[in-house]
Coordinates of C-alpha atoms and ligand atoms in Angstrom, one line a residue:
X956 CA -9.1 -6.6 -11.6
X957 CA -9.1 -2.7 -11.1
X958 CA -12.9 -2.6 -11.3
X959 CA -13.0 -4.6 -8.2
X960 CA -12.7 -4.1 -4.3
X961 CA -9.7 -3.8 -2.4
X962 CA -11.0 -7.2 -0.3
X963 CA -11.2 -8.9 -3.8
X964 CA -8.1 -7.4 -4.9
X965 CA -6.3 -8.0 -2.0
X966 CA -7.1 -12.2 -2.6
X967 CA -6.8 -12.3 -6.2
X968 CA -4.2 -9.6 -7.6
X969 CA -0.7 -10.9 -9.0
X970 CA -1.4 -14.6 -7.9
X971 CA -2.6 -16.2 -11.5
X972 CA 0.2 -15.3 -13.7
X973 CA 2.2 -17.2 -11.1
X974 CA 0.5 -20.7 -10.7
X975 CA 3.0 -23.5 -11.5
X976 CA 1.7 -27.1 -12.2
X977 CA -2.0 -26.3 -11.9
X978 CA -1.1 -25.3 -7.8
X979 CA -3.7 -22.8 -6.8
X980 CA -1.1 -20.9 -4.5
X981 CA 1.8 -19.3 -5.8
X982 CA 5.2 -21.3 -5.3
X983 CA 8.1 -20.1 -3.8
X984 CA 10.8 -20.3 -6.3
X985 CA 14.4 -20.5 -4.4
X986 CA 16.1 -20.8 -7.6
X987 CA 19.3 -18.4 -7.6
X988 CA 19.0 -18.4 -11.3
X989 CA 17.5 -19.4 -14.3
X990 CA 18.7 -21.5 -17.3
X991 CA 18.5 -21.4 -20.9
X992 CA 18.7 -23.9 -23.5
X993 CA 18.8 -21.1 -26.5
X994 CA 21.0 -18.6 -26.5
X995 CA 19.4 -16.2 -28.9
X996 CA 15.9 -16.4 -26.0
X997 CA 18.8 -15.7 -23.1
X998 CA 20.3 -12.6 -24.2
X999 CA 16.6 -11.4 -25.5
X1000 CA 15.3 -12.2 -21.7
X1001 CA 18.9 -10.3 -20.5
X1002 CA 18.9 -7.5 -22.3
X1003 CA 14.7 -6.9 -21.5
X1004 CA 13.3 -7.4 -24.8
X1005 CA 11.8 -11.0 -23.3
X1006 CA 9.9 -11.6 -20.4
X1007 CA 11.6 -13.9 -17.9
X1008 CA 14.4 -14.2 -15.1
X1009 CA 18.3 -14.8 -14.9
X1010 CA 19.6 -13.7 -11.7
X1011 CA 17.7 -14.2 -8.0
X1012 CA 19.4 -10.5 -7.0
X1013 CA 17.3 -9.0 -10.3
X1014 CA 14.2 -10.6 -10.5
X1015 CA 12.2 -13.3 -8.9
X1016 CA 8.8 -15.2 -9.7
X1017 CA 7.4 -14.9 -6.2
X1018 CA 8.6 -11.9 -5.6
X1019 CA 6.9 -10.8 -8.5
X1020 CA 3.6 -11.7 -7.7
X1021 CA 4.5 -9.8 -4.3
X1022 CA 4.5 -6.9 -6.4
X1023 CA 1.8 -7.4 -8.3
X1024 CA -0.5 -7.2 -5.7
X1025 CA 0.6 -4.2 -3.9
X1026 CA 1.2 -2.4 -7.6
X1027 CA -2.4 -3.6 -8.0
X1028 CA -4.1 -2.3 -5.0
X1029 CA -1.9 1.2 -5.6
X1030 CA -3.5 1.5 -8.8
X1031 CA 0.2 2.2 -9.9
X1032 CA 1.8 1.6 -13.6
X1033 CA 5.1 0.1 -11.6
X1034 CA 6.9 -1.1 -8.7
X1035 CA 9.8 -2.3 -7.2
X1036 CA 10.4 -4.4 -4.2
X1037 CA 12.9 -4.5 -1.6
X1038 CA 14.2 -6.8 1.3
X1039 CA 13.5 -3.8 3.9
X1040 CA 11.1 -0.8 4.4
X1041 CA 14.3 1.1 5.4
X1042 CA 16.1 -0.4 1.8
X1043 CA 12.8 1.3 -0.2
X1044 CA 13.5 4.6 1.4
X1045 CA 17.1 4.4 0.9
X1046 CA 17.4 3.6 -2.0
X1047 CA 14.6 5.7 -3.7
X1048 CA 16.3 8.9 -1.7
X1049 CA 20.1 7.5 -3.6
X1050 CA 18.4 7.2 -7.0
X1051 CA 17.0 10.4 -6.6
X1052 CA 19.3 13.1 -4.7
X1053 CA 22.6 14.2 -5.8
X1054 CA 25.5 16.5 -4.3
X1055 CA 23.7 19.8 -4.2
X1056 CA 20.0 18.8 -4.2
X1057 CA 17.6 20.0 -1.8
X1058 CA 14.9 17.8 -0.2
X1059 CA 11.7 19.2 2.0
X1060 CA 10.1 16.6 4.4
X1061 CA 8.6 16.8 7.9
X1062 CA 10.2 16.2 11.7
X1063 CA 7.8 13.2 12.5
X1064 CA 8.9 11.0 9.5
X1065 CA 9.8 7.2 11.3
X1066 CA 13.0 6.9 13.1
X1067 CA 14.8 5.5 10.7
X1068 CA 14.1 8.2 8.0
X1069 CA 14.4 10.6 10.1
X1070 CA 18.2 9.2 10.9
X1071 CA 18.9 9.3 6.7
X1072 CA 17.5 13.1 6.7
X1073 CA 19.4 14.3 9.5
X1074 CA 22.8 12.3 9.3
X1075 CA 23.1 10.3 5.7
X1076 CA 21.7 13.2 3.4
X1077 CA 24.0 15.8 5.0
X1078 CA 27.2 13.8 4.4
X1079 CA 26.4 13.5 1.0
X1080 CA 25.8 17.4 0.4
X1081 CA 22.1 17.1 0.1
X1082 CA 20.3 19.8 1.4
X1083 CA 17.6 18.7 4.1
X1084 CA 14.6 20.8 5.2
X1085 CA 12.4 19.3 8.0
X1086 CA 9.3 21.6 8.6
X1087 CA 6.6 20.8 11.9
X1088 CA 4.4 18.3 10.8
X1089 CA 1.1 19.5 10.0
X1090 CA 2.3 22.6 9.1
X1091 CA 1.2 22.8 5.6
X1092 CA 2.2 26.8 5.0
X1093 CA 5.9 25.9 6.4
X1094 CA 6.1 23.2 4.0
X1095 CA 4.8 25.0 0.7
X1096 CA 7.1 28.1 1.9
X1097 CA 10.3 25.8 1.3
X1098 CA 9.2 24.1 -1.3
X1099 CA 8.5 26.8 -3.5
X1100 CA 12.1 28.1 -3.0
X1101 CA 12.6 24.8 -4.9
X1102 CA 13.1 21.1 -4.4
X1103 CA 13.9 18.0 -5.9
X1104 CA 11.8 15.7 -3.7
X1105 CA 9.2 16.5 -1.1
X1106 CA 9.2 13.2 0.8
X1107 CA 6.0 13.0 3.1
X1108 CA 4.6 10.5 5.6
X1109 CA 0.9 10.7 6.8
X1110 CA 0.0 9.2 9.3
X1111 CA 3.0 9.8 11.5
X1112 CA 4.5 7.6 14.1
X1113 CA 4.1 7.9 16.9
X1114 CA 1.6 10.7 17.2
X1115 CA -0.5 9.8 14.0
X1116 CA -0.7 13.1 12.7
X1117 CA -1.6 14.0 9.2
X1118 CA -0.3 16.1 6.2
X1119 CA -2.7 17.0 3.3
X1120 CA -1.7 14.9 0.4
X1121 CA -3.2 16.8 -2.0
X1122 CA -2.1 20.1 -1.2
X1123 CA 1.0 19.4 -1.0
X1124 CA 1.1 17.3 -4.2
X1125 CA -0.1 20.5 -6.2
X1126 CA 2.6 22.6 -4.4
X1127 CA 5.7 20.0 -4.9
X1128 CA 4.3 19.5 -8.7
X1129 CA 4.2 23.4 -9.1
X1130 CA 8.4 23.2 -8.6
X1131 CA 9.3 20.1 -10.2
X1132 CA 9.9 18.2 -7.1
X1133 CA 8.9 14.3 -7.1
X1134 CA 6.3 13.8 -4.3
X1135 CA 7.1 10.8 -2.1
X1136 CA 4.5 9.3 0.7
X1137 CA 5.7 6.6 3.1
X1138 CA 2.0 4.9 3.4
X1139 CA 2.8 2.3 5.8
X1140 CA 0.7 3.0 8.3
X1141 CA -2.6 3.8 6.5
X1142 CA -2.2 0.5 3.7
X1143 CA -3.5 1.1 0.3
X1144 CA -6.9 -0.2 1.8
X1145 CA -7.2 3.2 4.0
X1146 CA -5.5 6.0 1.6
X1147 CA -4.0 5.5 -1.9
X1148 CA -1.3 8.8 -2.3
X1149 CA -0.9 8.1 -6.4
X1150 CA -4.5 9.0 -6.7
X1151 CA -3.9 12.3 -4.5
X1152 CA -1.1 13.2 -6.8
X1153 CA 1.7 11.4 -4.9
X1154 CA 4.7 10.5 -7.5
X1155 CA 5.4 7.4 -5.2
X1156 CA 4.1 5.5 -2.7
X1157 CA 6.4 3.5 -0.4
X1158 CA 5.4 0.7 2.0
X1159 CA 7.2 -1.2 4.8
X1160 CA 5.4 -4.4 4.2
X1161 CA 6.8 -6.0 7.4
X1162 CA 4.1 -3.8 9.1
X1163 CA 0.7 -4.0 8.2
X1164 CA 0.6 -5.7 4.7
X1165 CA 2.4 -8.2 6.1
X1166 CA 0.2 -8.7 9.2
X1167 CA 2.0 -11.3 10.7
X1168 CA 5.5 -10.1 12.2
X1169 CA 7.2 -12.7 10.4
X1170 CA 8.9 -11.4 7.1
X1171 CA 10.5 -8.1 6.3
X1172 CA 10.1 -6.3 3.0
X1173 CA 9.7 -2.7 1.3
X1174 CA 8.1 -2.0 -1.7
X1175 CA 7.5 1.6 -4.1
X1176 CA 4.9 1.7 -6.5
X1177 CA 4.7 4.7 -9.1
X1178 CA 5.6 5.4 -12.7
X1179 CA 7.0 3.6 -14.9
X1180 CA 10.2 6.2 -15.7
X1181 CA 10.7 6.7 -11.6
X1182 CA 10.3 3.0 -10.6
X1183 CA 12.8 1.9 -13.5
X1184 CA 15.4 3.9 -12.4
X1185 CA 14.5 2.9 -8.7
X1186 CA 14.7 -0.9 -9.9
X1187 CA 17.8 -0.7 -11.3
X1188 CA 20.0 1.1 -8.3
X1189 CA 17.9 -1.7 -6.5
X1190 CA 19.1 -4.7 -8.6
X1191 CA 22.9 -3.5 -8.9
X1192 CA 23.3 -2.2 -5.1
X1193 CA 21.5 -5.6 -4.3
X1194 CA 18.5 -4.9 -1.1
X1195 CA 16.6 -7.4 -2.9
X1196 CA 13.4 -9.1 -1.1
X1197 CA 14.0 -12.9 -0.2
X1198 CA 11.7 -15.0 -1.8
X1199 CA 10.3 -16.5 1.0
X1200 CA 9.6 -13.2 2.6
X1201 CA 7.7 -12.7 -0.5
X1202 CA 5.5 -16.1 0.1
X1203 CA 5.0 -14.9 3.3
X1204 CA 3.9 -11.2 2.7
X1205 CA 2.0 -12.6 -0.2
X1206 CA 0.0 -14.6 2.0
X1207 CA -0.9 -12.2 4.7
X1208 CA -1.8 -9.7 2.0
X1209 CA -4.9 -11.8 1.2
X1210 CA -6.4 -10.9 4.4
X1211 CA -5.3 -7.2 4.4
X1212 CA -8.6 -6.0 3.5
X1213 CA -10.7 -8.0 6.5
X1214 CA -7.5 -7.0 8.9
X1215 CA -7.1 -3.5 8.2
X1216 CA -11.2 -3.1 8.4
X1217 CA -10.8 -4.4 11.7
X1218 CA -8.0 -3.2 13.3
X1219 CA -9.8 0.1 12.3
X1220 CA -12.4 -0.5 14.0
X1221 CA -10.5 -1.6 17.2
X1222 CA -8.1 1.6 17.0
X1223 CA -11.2 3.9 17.3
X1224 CA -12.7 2.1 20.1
X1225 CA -9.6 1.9 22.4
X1226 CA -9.6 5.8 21.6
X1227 CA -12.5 6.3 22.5
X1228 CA -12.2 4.0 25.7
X1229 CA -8.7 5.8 26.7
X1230 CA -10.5 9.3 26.4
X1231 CA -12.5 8.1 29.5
X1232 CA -9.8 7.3 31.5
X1233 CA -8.4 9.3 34.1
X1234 CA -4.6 8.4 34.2
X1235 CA -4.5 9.2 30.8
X1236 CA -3.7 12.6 29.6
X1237 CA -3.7 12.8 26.0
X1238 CA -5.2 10.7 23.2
X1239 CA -3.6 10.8 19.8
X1240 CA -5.8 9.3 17.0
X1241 CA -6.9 11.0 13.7
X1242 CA -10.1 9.1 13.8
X1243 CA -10.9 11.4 17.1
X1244 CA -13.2 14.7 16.2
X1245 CA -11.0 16.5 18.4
X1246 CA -7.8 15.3 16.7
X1247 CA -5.9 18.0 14.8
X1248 CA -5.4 16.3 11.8
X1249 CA -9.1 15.0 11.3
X1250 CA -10.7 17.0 9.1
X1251 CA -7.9 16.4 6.9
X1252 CA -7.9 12.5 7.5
X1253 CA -11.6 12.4 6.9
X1254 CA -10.8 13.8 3.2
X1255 CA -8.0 11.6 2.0
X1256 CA -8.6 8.4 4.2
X1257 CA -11.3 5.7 4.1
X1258 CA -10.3 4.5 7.6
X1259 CA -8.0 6.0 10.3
X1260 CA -6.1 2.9 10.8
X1261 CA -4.8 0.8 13.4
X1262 CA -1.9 3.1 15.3
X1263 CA -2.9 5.4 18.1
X1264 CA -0.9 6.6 20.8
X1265 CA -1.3 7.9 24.4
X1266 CA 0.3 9.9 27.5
X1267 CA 0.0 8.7 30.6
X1268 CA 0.3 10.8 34.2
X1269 CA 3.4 9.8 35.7
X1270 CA 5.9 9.1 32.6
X1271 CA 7.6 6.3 32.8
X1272 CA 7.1 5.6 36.0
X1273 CA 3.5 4.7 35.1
X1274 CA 4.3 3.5 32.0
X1275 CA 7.0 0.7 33.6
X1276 CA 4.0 -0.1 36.0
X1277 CA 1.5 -0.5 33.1
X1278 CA 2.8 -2.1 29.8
X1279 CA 4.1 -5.3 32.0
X1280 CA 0.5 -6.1 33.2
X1281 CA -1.3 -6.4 29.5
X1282 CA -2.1 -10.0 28.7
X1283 CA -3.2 -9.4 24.8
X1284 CA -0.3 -7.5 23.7
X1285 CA 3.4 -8.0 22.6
X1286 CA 5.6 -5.1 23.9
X1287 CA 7.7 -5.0 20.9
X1288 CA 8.9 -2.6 18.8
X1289 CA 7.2 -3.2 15.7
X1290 CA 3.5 -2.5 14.6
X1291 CA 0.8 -3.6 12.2
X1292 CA 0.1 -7.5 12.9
X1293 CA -2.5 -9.6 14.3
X1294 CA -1.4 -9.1 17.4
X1295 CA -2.0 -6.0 19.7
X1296 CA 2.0 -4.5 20.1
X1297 CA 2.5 -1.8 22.6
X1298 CA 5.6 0.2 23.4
X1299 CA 7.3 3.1 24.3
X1300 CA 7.8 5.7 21.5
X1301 CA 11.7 6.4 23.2
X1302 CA 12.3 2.3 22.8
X1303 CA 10.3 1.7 19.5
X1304 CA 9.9 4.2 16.8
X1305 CA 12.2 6.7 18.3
X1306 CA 14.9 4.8 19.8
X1307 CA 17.5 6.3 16.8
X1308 CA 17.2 9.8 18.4
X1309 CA 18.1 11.6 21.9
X1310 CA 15.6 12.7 24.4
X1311 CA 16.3 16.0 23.3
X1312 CA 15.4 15.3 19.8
X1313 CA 12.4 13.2 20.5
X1314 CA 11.3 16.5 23.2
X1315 CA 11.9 18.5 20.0
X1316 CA 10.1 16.4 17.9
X1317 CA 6.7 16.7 20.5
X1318 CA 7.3 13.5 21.6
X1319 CA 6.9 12.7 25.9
X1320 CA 9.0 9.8 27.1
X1321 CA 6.3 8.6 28.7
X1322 CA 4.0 8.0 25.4
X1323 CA 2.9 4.3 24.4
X1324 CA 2.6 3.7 20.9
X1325 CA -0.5 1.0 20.7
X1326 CA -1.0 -1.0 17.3
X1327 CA -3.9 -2.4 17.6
X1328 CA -4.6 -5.9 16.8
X1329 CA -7.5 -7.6 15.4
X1330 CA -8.5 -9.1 18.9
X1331 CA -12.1 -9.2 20.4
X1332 CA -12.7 -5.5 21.3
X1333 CA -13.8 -6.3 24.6
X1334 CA -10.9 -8.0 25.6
X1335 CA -8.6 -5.3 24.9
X1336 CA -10.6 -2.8 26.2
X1337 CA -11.0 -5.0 29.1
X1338 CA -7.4 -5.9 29.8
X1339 CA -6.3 -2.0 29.6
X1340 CA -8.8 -1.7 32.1
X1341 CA -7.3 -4.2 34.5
X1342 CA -4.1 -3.2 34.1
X1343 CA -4.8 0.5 34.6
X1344 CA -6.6 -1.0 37.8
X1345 CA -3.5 -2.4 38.6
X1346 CA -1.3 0.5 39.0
X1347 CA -0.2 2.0 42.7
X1348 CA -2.5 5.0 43.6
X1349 CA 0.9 6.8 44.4
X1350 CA 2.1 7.5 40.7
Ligands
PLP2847 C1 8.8 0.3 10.0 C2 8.7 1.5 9.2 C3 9.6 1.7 8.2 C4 10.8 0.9 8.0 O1 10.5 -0.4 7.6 P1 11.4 -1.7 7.8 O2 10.7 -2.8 7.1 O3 11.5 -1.9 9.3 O4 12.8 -1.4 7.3 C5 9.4 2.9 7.4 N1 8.4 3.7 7.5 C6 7.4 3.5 8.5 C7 6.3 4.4 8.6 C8 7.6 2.4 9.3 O5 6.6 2.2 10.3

């Protein structure tokens, strides 16, 4: 399986060990938990020395093959699943910080990370260091004072911009720290961090693996030893995955390969397109030359992915005026599926923090986050022309 491509992957990792009854789709087992006729086989599949399952909050068939793909297509010895992207973070940060511990990580991490480094992690006596993102000297300073995690995310929400993987792999490895990359927004299909030197990867898979805004999960792939240890504070503080959120991400998985390569391809184009219009005033896209984070992006990614964002003149104003009139988009506040999602960065990815925080953070209120979908290019680029078309000369 790992000599072949992530689209072939993508269809055919973790499903066969899975097949029930000669079915050639995996079944989704709602079984709370599972029976045994000899005792000596129980305690054997209990205690780990057997392969097999006893209790829905530990393990579960179909969230295994969940797993297996992602595991697969992170090239990863192990991973762990979780009923949230949020529960992934979480609980990977509890497993791994203690009273006293200090963490490094960046300002632009997503709302609700950013909410565990600046108000969870204090309360618990963890040292937190948030350096400007994309400022890799800041970052190696404190972390070679010494860390126990360096916890990056690249690309960033909502301005998409990037953090050397490598580099700072090599410096966190230098001090012992366990290097942590939230890759939701690139998918393994655009970057895998274990192959940069990453210690673990984490995914929201409600966002793009997912692809279809139905079904929330969380998954982190890695060693053996880390994930272990991450599984079991997992299985005993109980943010298990639902199995039918499994079936479901399961499913949209087999098209991430043709989704991702498209919404790609649609990300850069609307870039491009919003570059040329006049209301606009900035562009934020690693896949643009002029973006500050694209040399960088070029090195570590195979595709710049499917989240952009943009400024327009006139805040909010303008931005009130404009979102309402798009016909091919949801405005919603999550990202990553079929459909085109647009939204404010102050209502969607940011809503956790004050305007003074998200001004501190380099964020305008008046920036739309744009996810784009895997539409007909010319009719998104069309209706964002009409509805910039649309707006009153006066803003
Ligand atoms: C959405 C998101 C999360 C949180 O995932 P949930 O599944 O909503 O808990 C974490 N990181 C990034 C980058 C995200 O976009």
């Amino acid at each position: 399986m790992r000599d072949s491509k992530m689209g072939t992957r993508s269809i055919w990792a973790g499903e066969r060990d899975y097949l029930a009854f000669g079915a050639t789709q995996v079944p989704v087992v709602h079984s709370v938990s599972y029976g045994y006729e000899d005792m000596d086989e129980w305690y054997e599949v209990a205690i780990g020395n057997k392969k097999g399952h006893i209790y829905g909050r530990n393990t579960n068939p179909t969230v295994e093959a969940f797993e297996e793909k992602i595991r697969n297509l992170e090239d990863a010895d192990a991973v762990t699943s979780f009923s949230t992207g949020m529960a992934a973070i979480s609980n990977t940060l509890d497993t791994l910080l203690f009273p006293g511990d200090r963490i490094v990580s960046i300002k632009d991490t997503y709302g609700g990370t950013n909410k565990i480094f600046t108000e969870f992690l204090p309360k618990k006596k963890v040292e937190v260091v948030l350096c400007d993102t994309g400022d890799h000297e800041a970052l190696e300073k404190e972390v070679e004072k010494g860390c126990k995690v360096l916890y990056l995310e690249t690309p960033t929400n909502p301005t998409v911009k990037i953090t050397d993987i490598e580099r700072m792999a090599k410096a966190g490895k230098k001090v012992g720290a366990t290097v942590i990359v939230d890759n939701t927004f690139a998918t393994p299909i655009n970057q895998n961090p274990l192959a940069l030197g990453a210690d673990l990867v984490i995914h929201s898979a409600t966002k793009f693996l997912g692809g279809h805004a139905d079904a929330l999960g969380g998954a982190v792939c890695g060693s053996k030893d880390l994930v272990e240890a991450i599984y079991h504070y997992r299985e005993i503080n109980g943010a298990t995955m639902d199995p039918m959120a499994a079936y479901l991400l399961l499913r949209g998985m087999k098209t991430l390969k043709l989704r991702i390569d498209k919404q790609n391809e649609n990300a850069l184009a609307i870039a491009k397109y919003l570059k040329t219009v006049d209301v606009v005033e900035d562009v934020f896209y690693p896949g643009l030359e002029e973006h500050i984070g694209h040399d960088i992006a070029k090195k570590q990614m195979r595709g710049f992915g499917g989240m952009l964002s943009f400024s327009v003149k006139g805040g909010m104003d303008t931005v009130r005026h404009f979102l309402p009139k798009l016909q091919f988009a949801n405005r919603a506040a999550n990202l990553g599926a079929v459909e085109t999602i647009v939204g404010p960065a102050r209502t969607t990815s940011h809503v956790e923090c004050t305007p003074e925080e998200r001004a501190a953070m380099g964020i305008p209120e008046g920036l739309i986050r744009y996810s784009a979908g895997i539409e007909d290019i010319e009719d998104l680029i069309g209706d964002l022309d009409q509805a910039f078309q649309s707006l009153p000369s006066k803003l």
